[in-house]
CSV table of C-alpha atoms and ligand atoms in Angstrom, one decimal:
chain,number,residue,atom,x,y,z
A,1,UNK,CA,11.1,31.9,2.6
A,2,UNK,CA,12.4,33.5,5.8
A,3,UNK,CA,13.8,31.4,8.5
A,4,UNK,CA,10.9,32.2,10.9
A,5,UNK,CA,7.3,31.4,10.0
A,6,UNK,CA,4.3,31.9,12.3
A,7,UNK,CA,1.5,29.5,11.5
A,8,UNK,CA,-1.3,31.5,13.1
A,9,UNK,CA,-4.7,30.2,14.2
A,10,UNK,CA,-4.6,26.7,12.9
A,11,UNK,CA,-6.6,23.8,14.4
A,12,UNK,CA,-3.7,21.6,15.4
A,13,UNK,CA,-4.6,17.9,15.4
A,14,UNK,CA,-1.6,16.0,17.0
A,15,UNK,CA,-2.5,12.5,18.1
A,16,UNK,CA,0.8,12.0,19.9
A,17,UNK,CA,0.6,15.1,22.0
A,18,UNK,CA,-3.2,14.5,22.4
A,19,UNK,CA,-3.8,18.0,21.0
A,20,UNK,CA,-6.9,19.1,19.1
A,21,UNK,CA,-7.6,22.8,19.3
A,22,UNK,CA,-6.8,26.2,17.7
A,23,UNK,CA,-3.3,27.4,18.3
A,24,UNK,CA,-0.3,29.1,16.8
A,25,UNK,CA,2.9,27.3,15.8
A,26,UNK,CA,6.2,29.2,15.4
A,27,UNK,CA,8.7,27.5,13.1
A,28,UNK,CA,12.3,28.6,13.3
A,29,UNK,CA,15.4,27.2,11.5
A,30,UNK,CA,13.6,24.1,10.5
A,31,UNK,CA,12.3,23.3,14.0
A,32,UNK,CA,9.1,23.9,15.9
A,33,UNK,CA,10.1,26.8,18.2
A,34,UNK,CA,6.8,27.4,20.1
A,35,UNK,CA,3.2,26.2,20.2
A,36,UNK,CA,0.4,28.1,21.9
A,37,UNK,CA,-2.2,30.8,21.4
A,38,UNK,CA,-1.3,34.4,20.7
A,39,UNK,CA,2.4,34.0,19.8
A,40,UNK,CA,4.0,37.2,18.7
A,41,UNK,CA,5.1,37.4,15.0
A,42,UNK,CA,8.2,39.4,15.9
A,43,UNK,CA,9.4,39.6,12.3
A,44,UNK,CA,8.3,36.1,11.3
A,45,UNK,CA,6.3,35.6,8.1
A,46,UNK,CA,2.7,35.0,9.1
A,47,UNK,CA,0.6,32.3,7.5
A,48,UNK,CA,-3.0,32.4,8.6
A,49,UNK,CA,-4.8,29.2,9.5
A,50,UNK,CA,-8.1,30.4,8.2
A,51,UNK,CA,-10.0,27.2,9.1
A,52,UNK,CA,-7.3,24.8,8.2
A,53,UNK,CA,-6.3,21.7,10.1
A,54,UNK,CA,-2.6,21.4,10.9
A,55,UNK,CA,-1.1,18.0,11.5
A,56,UNK,CA,2.3,16.2,11.6
A,57,UNK,CA,3.3,15.5,8.0
A,58,UNK,CA,2.0,12.3,6.6
A,59,UNK,CA,4.2,9.2,6.4
A,60,UNK,CA,3.8,6.5,3.8
A,61,UNK,CA,5.2,3.0,4.4
A,62,UNK,CA,4.8,1.9,0.8
A,63,UNK,CA,5.5,3.9,-2.4
A,64,UNK,CA,6.9,2.9,-5.7
A,65,UNK,CA,9.1,5.8,-6.9
A,66,UNK,CA,10.4,3.7,-9.8
A,67,UNK,CA,13.8,5.3,-10.0
A,68,UNK,CA,16.4,3.9,-10.8
A,69,UNK,CA,15.4,2.0,-13.9
A,70,UNK,CA,11.7,2.9,-14.6
A,71,UNK,CA,11.9,6.6,-15.2
A,72,UNK,CA,9.2,6.4,-17.9
A,73,UNK,CA,6.7,5.6,-15.0
A,74,UNK,CA,7.9,8.0,-12.3
A,75,UNK,CA,11.1,9.6,-11.0
A,76,UNK,CA,12.2,10.3,-7.4
A,77,UNK,CA,11.6,14.0,-8.2
A,78,UNK,CA,8.0,13.6,-9.6
A,79,UNK,CA,7.1,11.0,-7.0
A,80,UNK,CA,8.2,13.1,-4.1
A,81,UNK,CA,6.5,16.1,-5.7
A,82,UNK,CA,3.3,14.0,-5.7
A,83,UNK,CA,4.0,13.1,-2.0
A,84,UNK,CA,4.4,16.7,-1.0
A,85,UNK,CA,1.1,17.5,-2.9
A,86,UNK,CA,-0.6,14.8,-0.8
A,87,UNK,CA,0.6,16.1,2.6
A,88,UNK,CA,3.5,13.7,3.0
A,89,UNK,CA,6.9,14.5,4.5
A,90,UNK,CA,8.3,11.0,4.5
A,91,UNK,CA,7.8,8.0,2.3
A,92,UNK,CA,9.4,4.5,2.2
A,93,UNK,CA,10.5,3.8,-1.4
A,94,UNK,CA,10.0,0.2,-2.6
A,95,UNK,CA,13.1,-1.7,-3.7
A,96,UNK,CA,11.8,-3.2,-7.0
A,97,UNK,CA,13.8,-0.8,-9.1
A,98,UNK,CA,16.6,-1.6,-11.6
A,99,UNK,CA,19.0,-2.1,-10.0
A,100,UNK,CA,17.2,-3.4,-7.0
A,101,UNK,CA,18.0,-1.7,-3.7
A,102,UNK,CA,19.5,-4.8,-2.3
A,103,UNK,CA,22.8,-3.1,-1.2
A,104,UNK,CA,23.9,0.1,0.5
A,105,UNK,CA,25.3,1.6,-2.7
A,106,UNK,CA,21.9,1.7,-4.5
A,107,UNK,CA,20.3,2.9,-1.2
A,108,UNK,CA,22.8,5.8,-1.0
A,109,UNK,CA,22.0,6.7,-4.6
A,110,UNK,CA,18.2,6.8,-4.0
A,111,UNK,CA,18.8,8.9,-0.9
A,112,UNK,CA,21.1,11.3,-2.7
A,113,UNK,CA,18.5,11.9,-5.5
A,114,UNK,CA,15.8,12.4,-3.0
A,115,UNK,CA,17.9,14.9,-1.1
A,116,UNK,CA,18.6,16.8,-4.3
A,117,UNK,CA,14.9,17.1,-5.0
A,118,UNK,CA,14.2,18.2,-1.4
A,119,UNK,CA,10.5,17.6,-1.6
A,120,UNK,CA,9.9,14.8,0.8
A,121,UNK,CA,12.2,12.7,3.0
A,122,UNK,CA,12.7,9.3,1.3
A,123,UNK,CA,13.6,6.2,3.3
A,124,UNK,CA,14.6,3.5,0.8
A,125,UNK,CA,13.5,0.0,1.7
A,126,UNK,CA,16.1,-2.7,1.2
A,127,UNK,CA,15.1,-6.0,-0.4
A,128,UNK,CA,15.0,-9.1,1.7
A,129,UNK,CA,16.7,-11.3,-1.0
A,130,UNK,CA,19.3,-10.4,-3.6
A,131,UNK,CA,17.7,-9.3,-6.8
A,132,UNK,CA,14.2,-10.0,-5.4
A,133,UNK,CA,14.8,-13.6,-6.4
A,134,UNK,CA,13.6,-15.1,-3.1
A,135,UNK,CA,16.7,-17.2,-2.5
A,136,UNK,CA,19.7,-15.6,-0.8
A,137,UNK,CA,19.3,-13.0,1.9
A,138,UNK,CA,20.8,-9.5,1.4
A,139,UNK,CA,23.2,-8.1,4.0
A,140,UNK,CA,20.6,-7.0,6.5
A,141,UNK,CA,23.0,-5.8,9.1
A,142,UNK,CA,24.9,-3.6,6.7
A,143,UNK,CA,21.7,-2.1,5.4
A,144,UNK,CA,20.3,-1.6,8.9
A,145,UNK,CA,23.6,0.2,9.9
A,146,UNK,CA,23.1,2.4,6.9
A,147,UNK,CA,19.7,3.5,8.3
A,148,UNK,CA,17.3,1.2,6.4
A,149,UNK,CA,14.2,0.6,8.5
A,150,UNK,CA,12.2,-1.8,6.4
A,151,UNK,CA,13.1,-4.7,4.2
A,152,UNK,CA,10.7,-6.2,1.6
A,153,UNK,CA,10.7,-8.0,-1.7
A,154,UNK,CA,7.4,-6.2,-2.5
A,155,UNK,CA,6.0,-7.1,-5.9
A,156,UNK,CA,7.2,-10.6,-5.0
A,157,UNK,CA,6.2,-12.7,-2.1
A,158,UNK,CA,9.0,-14.4,-0.1
A,159,UNK,CA,7.7,-17.9,-0.9
A,160,UNK,CA,10.3,-20.0,0.9
A,161,UNK,CA,9.5,-20.6,4.6
A,162,UNK,CA,13.2,-21.1,5.3
A,163,UNK,CA,14.2,-17.8,3.7
A,164,UNK,CA,11.4,-16.0,5.6
A,165,UNK,CA,12.4,-17.5,8.9
A,166,UNK,CA,16.1,-16.5,8.4
A,167,UNK,CA,15.1,-13.0,7.4
A,168,UNK,CA,13.0,-12.6,10.6
A,169,UNK,CA,15.8,-14.0,12.7
A,170,UNK,CA,18.6,-11.9,11.2
A,171,UNK,CA,16.6,-8.7,11.2
A,172,UNK,CA,15.6,-9.1,14.8
A,173,UNK,CA,18.6,-7.6,16.6
A,174,UNK,CA,18.5,-4.6,14.3
A,175,UNK,CA,14.9,-3.8,15.0
A,176,UNK,CA,14.0,-3.5,11.3
A,177,UNK,CA,10.7,-4.6,9.8
A,178,UNK,CA,10.4,-7.6,7.6
A,179,UNK,CA,7.5,-6.5,5.3
A,180,UNK,CA,5.8,-9.2,3.3
A,181,UNK,CA,3.8,-9.0,0.1
A,182,UNK,CA,1.6,-11.9,1.1
A,183,UNK,CA,0.6,-13.9,-2.0
A,184,UNK,CA,0.9,-17.6,-2.6
A,185,UNK,CA,2.5,-18.2,-6.0
A,186,UNK,CA,0.5,-21.3,-6.8
A,187,UNK,CA,-2.9,-19.9,-5.9
A,188,UNK,CA,-2.3,-16.6,-7.7
A,189,UNK,CA,-1.0,-17.9,-11.0
A,190,UNK,CA,-2.5,-16.0,-13.9
A,191,UNK,CA,-4.9,-14.0,-11.7
A,192,UNK,CA,-6.7,-10.9,-13.0
A,193,UNK,CA,-9.0,-10.0,-10.2
A,194,UNK,CA,-10.6,-11.3,-6.9
A,195,UNK,CA,-12.1,-14.8,-7.4
A,196,UNK,CA,-15.8,-14.8,-6.9
A,197,UNK,CA,-19.2,-13.8,-8.4
A,198,UNK,CA,-17.8,-10.9,-10.4
A,199,UNK,CA,-14.8,-12.8,-11.8
A,200,UNK,CA,-17.2,-15.3,-13.2
A,201,UNK,CA,-19.5,-12.6,-14.5
A,202,UNK,CA,-16.7,-10.7,-16.2
A,203,UNK,CA,-14.9,-13.8,-17.5
A,204,UNK,CA,-11.7,-13.0,-15.7
A,205,UNK,CA,-9.3,-15.3,-13.9
A,206,UNK,CA,-9.7,-15.0,-10.1
A,207,UNK,CA,-7.4,-15.2,-7.2
A,208,UNK,CA,-9.0,-16.2,-3.9
A,209,UNK,CA,-8.4,-14.3,-0.7
A,210,UNK,CA,-6.9,-17.5,0.6
A,211,UNK,CA,-3.8,-16.8,-1.6
A,212,UNK,CA,-3.1,-14.0,0.9
A,213,UNK,CA,-4.3,-15.8,4.0
A,214,UNK,CA,-2.1,-18.9,3.7
A,215,UNK,CA,1.0,-16.7,3.6
A,216,UNK,CA,-0.1,-14.5,6.5
A,217,UNK,CA,-0.9,-17.6,8.6
A,218,UNK,CA,2.6,-19.0,7.8
A,219,UNK,CA,4.4,-15.7,8.4
A,220,UNK,CA,2.6,-15.3,11.8
A,221,UNK,CA,3.8,-18.8,12.8
A,222,UNK,CA,7.3,-17.7,11.8
A,223,UNK,CA,7.1,-14.5,13.7
A,224,UNK,CA,6.1,-16.6,16.7
A,225,UNK,CA,9.0,-19.0,16.1
A,226,UNK,CA,11.6,-16.2,15.7
A,227,UNK,CA,10.4,-13.3,17.7
A,228,UNK,CA,11.1,-11.2,14.6
A,229,UNK,CA,9.1,-8.1,13.5
A,230,UNK,CA,6.7,-8.9,10.8
A,231,UNK,CA,4.8,-6.3,8.8
A,232,UNK,CA,1.9,-7.4,6.6
A,233,UNK,CA,1.7,-5.2,3.5
A,234,UNK,CA,-1.6,-4.1,1.8
A,235,UNK,CA,-4.0,-6.4,3.7
A,236,UNK,CA,-6.9,-7.2,1.4
A,237,UNK,CA,-8.8,-9.9,3.3
A,238,UNK,CA,-11.0,-9.6,6.3
A,239,UNK,CA,-9.6,-12.9,7.5
A,240,UNK,CA,-6.1,-11.4,7.4
A,241,UNK,CA,-7.4,-8.7,9.8
A,242,UNK,CA,-8.7,-11.4,12.1
A,243,UNK,CA,-5.4,-13.3,12.1
A,244,UNK,CA,-3.4,-10.1,12.8
A,245,UNK,CA,-5.8,-9.2,15.6
A,246,UNK,CA,-5.3,-12.5,17.2
A,247,UNK,CA,-1.6,-12.4,16.8
A,248,UNK,CA,-1.4,-9.0,18.4
A,249,UNK,CA,-3.5,-10.2,21.3
A,250,UNK,CA,-1.0,-13.1,21.7
A,251,UNK,CA,1.9,-10.5,21.9
A,252,UNK,CA,3.5,-11.3,18.5
A,253,UNK,CA,5.5,-8.4,17.0
A,254,UNK,CA,3.3,-7.9,14.0
A,255,UNK,CA,2.0,-4.8,12.3
A,256,UNK,CA,-0.1,-4.3,9.1
A,257,UNK,CA,-1.1,-1.7,6.6
A,258,UNK,CA,-4.1,-1.2,4.3
A,259,UNK,CA,-4.4,1.0,1.2
A,260,UNK,CA,-7.0,3.6,0.5
A,261,UNK,CA,-8.3,1.6,-2.5
A,262,UNK,CA,-8.8,-1.6,-0.5
A,263,UNK,CA,-10.7,0.4,2.1
A,264,UNK,CA,-13.0,2.0,-0.5
A,265,UNK,CA,-13.4,-0.1,-3.6
A,266,UNK,CA,-14.6,-3.7,-4.2
A,267,UNK,CA,-14.8,-6.2,-7.0
A,268,UNK,CA,-18.2,-4.7,-8.0
A,269,UNK,CA,-16.3,-1.6,-9.1
A,270,UNK,CA,-14.5,-3.6,-11.9
A,271,UNK,CA,-17.6,-4.0,-14.1
A,272,UNK,CA,-16.3,-1.2,-16.3
A,273,UNK,CA,-13.0,-3.1,-16.9
A,274,UNK,CA,-11.1,0.1,-15.9
A,275,UNK,CA,-7.4,-0.9,-16.1
A,276,UNK,CA,-6.6,1.6,-13.3
A,277,UNK,CA,-8.6,-0.6,-10.9
A,278,UNK,CA,-6.5,-3.6,-11.7
A,279,UNK,CA,-4.5,-3.7,-8.5
A,280,UNK,CA,-2.2,-6.2,-6.8
A,281,UNK,CA,-3.6,-7.6,-4.5
A,282,UNK,CA,-7.0,-7.1,-6.1
A,283,UNK,CA,-9.8,-5.3,-4.4
A,284,UNK,CA,-12.2,-7.9,-3.0
A,285,UNK,CA,-15.8,-8.1,-1.9
A,286,UNK,CA,-17.7,-5.5,0.2
A,287,UNK,CA,-17.5,-7.9,3.1
A,288,UNK,CA,-13.7,-7.9,2.9
A,289,UNK,CA,-13.6,-4.1,2.5
A,290,UNK,CA,-15.8,-3.8,5.6
A,291,UNK,CA,-13.5,-6.1,7.6
A,292,UNK,CA,-10.6,-3.9,6.6
A,293,UNK,CA,-12.4,-0.8,7.7
A,294,UNK,CA,-13.2,-2.3,11.1
A,295,UNK,CA,-9.5,-3.4,11.4
A,296,UNK,CA,-8.3,0.1,10.7
A,297,UNK,CA,-10.8,1.5,13.2
A,298,UNK,CA,-9.8,-0.8,16.1
A,299,UNK,CA,-6.1,-0.4,15.4
A,300,UNK,CA,-5.5,-4.0,14.2
A,301,UNK,CA,-4.3,-2.4,11.0
A,302,UNK,CA,-1.7,0.1,12.1
A,303,UNK,CA,-1.4,2.3,9.0
A,304,UNK,CA,-2.9,3.5,5.8
A,305,UNK,CA,-0.2,3.0,3.1
A,306,UNK,CA,-0.7,4.1,-0.5
A,307,UNK,CA,1.1,1.4,-2.5
A,308,UNK,CA,1.5,4.3,-5.0
A,309,UNK,CA,2.2,2.4,-8.2
A,310,UNK,CA,2.7,4.6,-11.2
A,311,UNK,CA,2.7,3.3,-14.7
A,312,UNK,CA,3.2,5.1,-18.1
A,313,UNK,CA,0.0,5.9,-20.0
A,314,UNK,CA,0.7,3.4,-22.8
A,315,UNK,CA,1.2,0.6,-20.3
A,316,UNK,CA,-2.3,1.2,-18.8
A,317,UNK,CA,-4.0,2.0,-22.1
A,318,UNK,CA,-4.4,-1.7,-22.7
A,319,UNK,CA,-7.1,-4.2,-22.0
A,320,UNK,CA,-7.9,-4.9,-18.3
A,321,UNK,CA,-6.1,-8.3,-18.2
A,322,UNK,CA,-3.0,-7.0,-20.0
A,323,UNK,CA,-2.5,-3.8,-18.0
A,324,UNK,CA,0.2,-3.9,-15.3
A,325,UNK,CA,-1.5,-3.8,-11.8
A,326,UNK,CA,-1.4,-0.7,-9.6
A,327,UNK,CA,-2.9,2.7,-9.0
A,328,UNK,CA,-1.2,6.0,-8.0
A,329,UNK,CA,-2.2,7.1,-4.6
A,330,UNK,CA,0.0,9.8,-2.9
A,331,UNK,CA,-2.1,12.8,-4.0
A,332,UNK,CA,-5.5,11.3,-3.2
A,333,UNK,CA,-4.9,9.2,-0.1
A,334,UNK,CA,-5.8,11.7,2.5
A,335,UNK,CA,-8.9,12.9,0.7
A,336,UNK,CA,-10.2,9.4,-0.1
A,337,UNK,CA,-9.9,8.1,3.4
A,338,UNK,CA,-11.2,11.4,4.9
A,339,UNK,CA,-14.2,11.3,2.5
A,340,UNK,CA,-15.1,7.6,3.0
A,341,UNK,CA,-14.1,6.9,6.6
A,342,UNK,CA,-14.0,10.2,8.6
A,343,UNK,CA,-16.9,11.9,7.1
A,344,UNK,CA,-18.9,8.7,7.6
A,345,UNK,CA,-17.9,8.3,11.2
A,346,UNK,CA,-15.7,5.1,10.9
A,347,UNK,CA,-12.6,7.0,12.1
A,348,UNK,CA,-12.1,10.3,14.0
A,349,UNK,CA,-9.8,12.8,12.4
A,350,UNK,CA,-7.3,12.2,15.1
A,351,UNK,CA,-7.4,8.5,14.4
A,352,UNK,CA,-6.9,9.1,10.7
A,353,UNK,CA,-3.8,11.3,11.4
A,354,UNK,CA,-2.5,8.6,13.8
A,355,UNK,CA,-2.9,5.9,11.1
A,356,UNK,CA,-1.4,8.1,8.3
A,357,UNK,CA,1.4,9.8,10.2
A,358,UNK,CA,2.2,9.0,13.9
A,359,UNK,CA,1.9,5.2,13.8
A,360,UNK,CA,3.8,4.6,10.6
A,361,UNK,CA,6.5,6.9,11.8
A,362,UNK,CA,6.7,4.9,15.1
A,363,UNK,CA,6.9,1.6,13.2
A,364,UNK,CA,9.9,2.9,11.3
A,365,UNK,CA,11.4,4.5,14.4
A,366,UNK,CA,11.5,7.9,12.8
A,367,UNK,CA,12.1,10.6,15.4
A,368,UNK,CA,11.6,13.5,13.1
A,369,UNK,CA,8.2,12.6,11.7
A,370,UNK,CA,4.7,11.8,13.0
A,371,UNK,CA,4.7,14.4,15.8
A,372,UNK,CA,4.5,15.4,18.6
A,373,UNK,CA,4.3,19.0,17.4
A,374,UNK,CA,6.2,20.5,20.3
A,375,UNK,CA,9.2,22.8,20.6
A,376,UNK,CA,12.5,21.4,19.5
A,377,UNK,CA,11.1,18.9,17.0
A,378,UNK,CA,11.6,19.1,13.3
A,379,UNK,CA,8.9,21.1,11.6
A,380,UNK,CA,7.5,18.4,9.3
A,381,UNK,CA,3.9,19.4,9.0
A,382,UNK,CA,0.8,19.4,6.8
A,383,UNK,CA,-2.3,21.5,6.6
A,384,UNK,CA,-5.6,20.4,5.2
A,385,UNK,CA,-8.9,22.1,4.2
A,386,UNK,CA,-11.4,19.6,5.3
A,387,UNK,CA,-14.3,21.4,3.6
A,388,UNK,CA,-12.8,21.6,0.1
A,389,UNK,CA,-14.6,19.5,-2.4
A,390,UNK,CA,-12.8,18.4,-5.6
A,391,UNK,CA,-12.8,15.7,-8.2
A,392,UNK,CA,-9.8,13.4,-8.6
A,393,UNK,CA,-8.0,14.1,-11.9
A,394,UNK,CA,-9.8,17.4,-12.5
A,395,UNK,CA,-6.3,19.0,-12.6
A,396,UNK,CA,-3.1,17.2,-13.7
A,397,UNK,CA,-1.4,15.0,-11.1
A,398,UNK,CA,2.1,16.0,-10.0
A,399,UNK,CA,3.0,12.4,-10.4
A,400,UNK,CA,4.4,11.6,-13.8
A,401,UNK,CA,1.7,9.0,-14.0
A,402,UNK,CA,-2.1,9.4,-14.1
A,403,UNK,CA,-3.3,5.8,-13.5
A,404,UNK,CA,-5.6,6.6,-10.6
A,405,UNK,CA,-8.3,4.2,-9.6
A,406,UNK,CA,-10.2,7.2,-8.2
A,407,UNK,CA,-10.4,9.3,-11.4
A,408,UNK,CA,-13.7,11.2,-11.4
A,409,UNK,CA,-14.3,10.5,-7.7
A,410,UNK,CA,-15.8,13.4,-5.7
A,411,UNK,CA,-13.6,14.0,-2.7
A,412,UNK,CA,-13.9,16.1,0.4
A,413,UNK,CA,-10.7,17.4,2.1
A,414,UNK,CA,-7.6,18.7,0.4
A,415,UNK,CA,-3.9,19.2,1.3
A,416,UNK,CA,-3.1,22.9,1.3
A,417,UNK,CA,0.4,23.3,2.8
A,418,UNK,CA,3.2,20.8,3.3
A,419,UNK,CA,6.2,21.8,5.4
A,420,UNK,CA,9.4,19.8,5.3
A,421,UNK,CA,12.1,20.8,7.8
A,422,UNK,CA,10.5,24.3,8.1
A,423,UNK,CA,10.3,24.9,4.3
A,424,UNK,CA,7.1,24.8,2.2
A,425,UNK,CA,7.0,22.0,-0.3
A,426,UNK,CA,3.4,22.7,-1.0
A,427,UNK,CA,1.9,26.1,-0.4
A,428,UNK,CA,-1.7,27.1,-1.0
A,429,UNK,CA,-2.1,23.9,-2.9
A,430,UNK,CA,0.8,24.7,-5.3
A,431,UNK,CA,4.1,22.9,-5.4
A,432,UNK,CA,6.9,25.2,-4.5
A,433,UNK,CA,9.8,23.5,-6.3
B,501,LIG,ZN1,2.9,-5.4,-2.9
């Protein structure tokens, strides 16, 4: 593609700049060169907006790209192709790979592979503890110096209060997030789904919401003790929302994310024993789901994160209780949340873009993502057709995996273009690499 592209007549929704209106955007040498109506093409390739919404590219705080070590589930290339297809220009890659990203050498390797694929910027998370074993801390300072923005043992909960305290203390001067997968080991032993009416009905072992809540309560106490930055991953309980709301009011440095599936599914949806809806933490009751929606709407929950968790087909083609937990999410996240929360009036479109792009970019301290879309900034952008209706899974996913909890779901709103550093990674709905 030429070095100059004129995006003509798009509805630009940019929460940071406070912009919502039809305009042209000129992209030149990877940067936004001009924003305004009636820009001259002047030799640039013209792409017509034609009713599309243009936004800062989406930013995912939580994706499992599985490489190195689990390339039968996903690779960095297929995962970032899925991200581009979903409108993402930046994702944080989870560290539960093999080897674990618990040191700068593995982090550099993940970055190099992502750079070679050139489909989405990847920010590898470092692990909090060596080998995700929950015992000795990684070299947080060294990883922060290498550009790591978020540390987590995701998949595992940091169970030791002492280790969690030290992590929050050591990370504090570097400004990196300590992100917790909050799940009490004792309360969650052998769990298969949320504990309640439906677990009894379906004969499955339940895990109560309290398994999450006791860890969130403890971690908030430790955030208060240390002044560290705590990030609560994949909130699944309405009472987690209430605790985070109170902690923010108190001035604690806490943030939280919620997934599209926890916002839109509940334990009632497990009556078909669909292994793709076996998710960690489990989807809970409609009351919890509604509490999460309210938390996202009022900003208590900062971000929608996918927890994109690909698995090989043979791993998910097992009985519900034997299937590994997780759903893919990068390619459906925007459409699911747009369909269920924006079209129904829970969130405005600008709020949605804020929660899926600007706010997660700000939490990570990413200058080049999340907007504002103004001259001089990197051209990391996405365009969506809000009126397009489609069915999840009707065409093959770009992800190597197909374990989507949303298969067959009718969705409204579709990513059409994704632009990374001025270059199309998705164009007219088709991957360009
Ligand atoms: Zn997790």
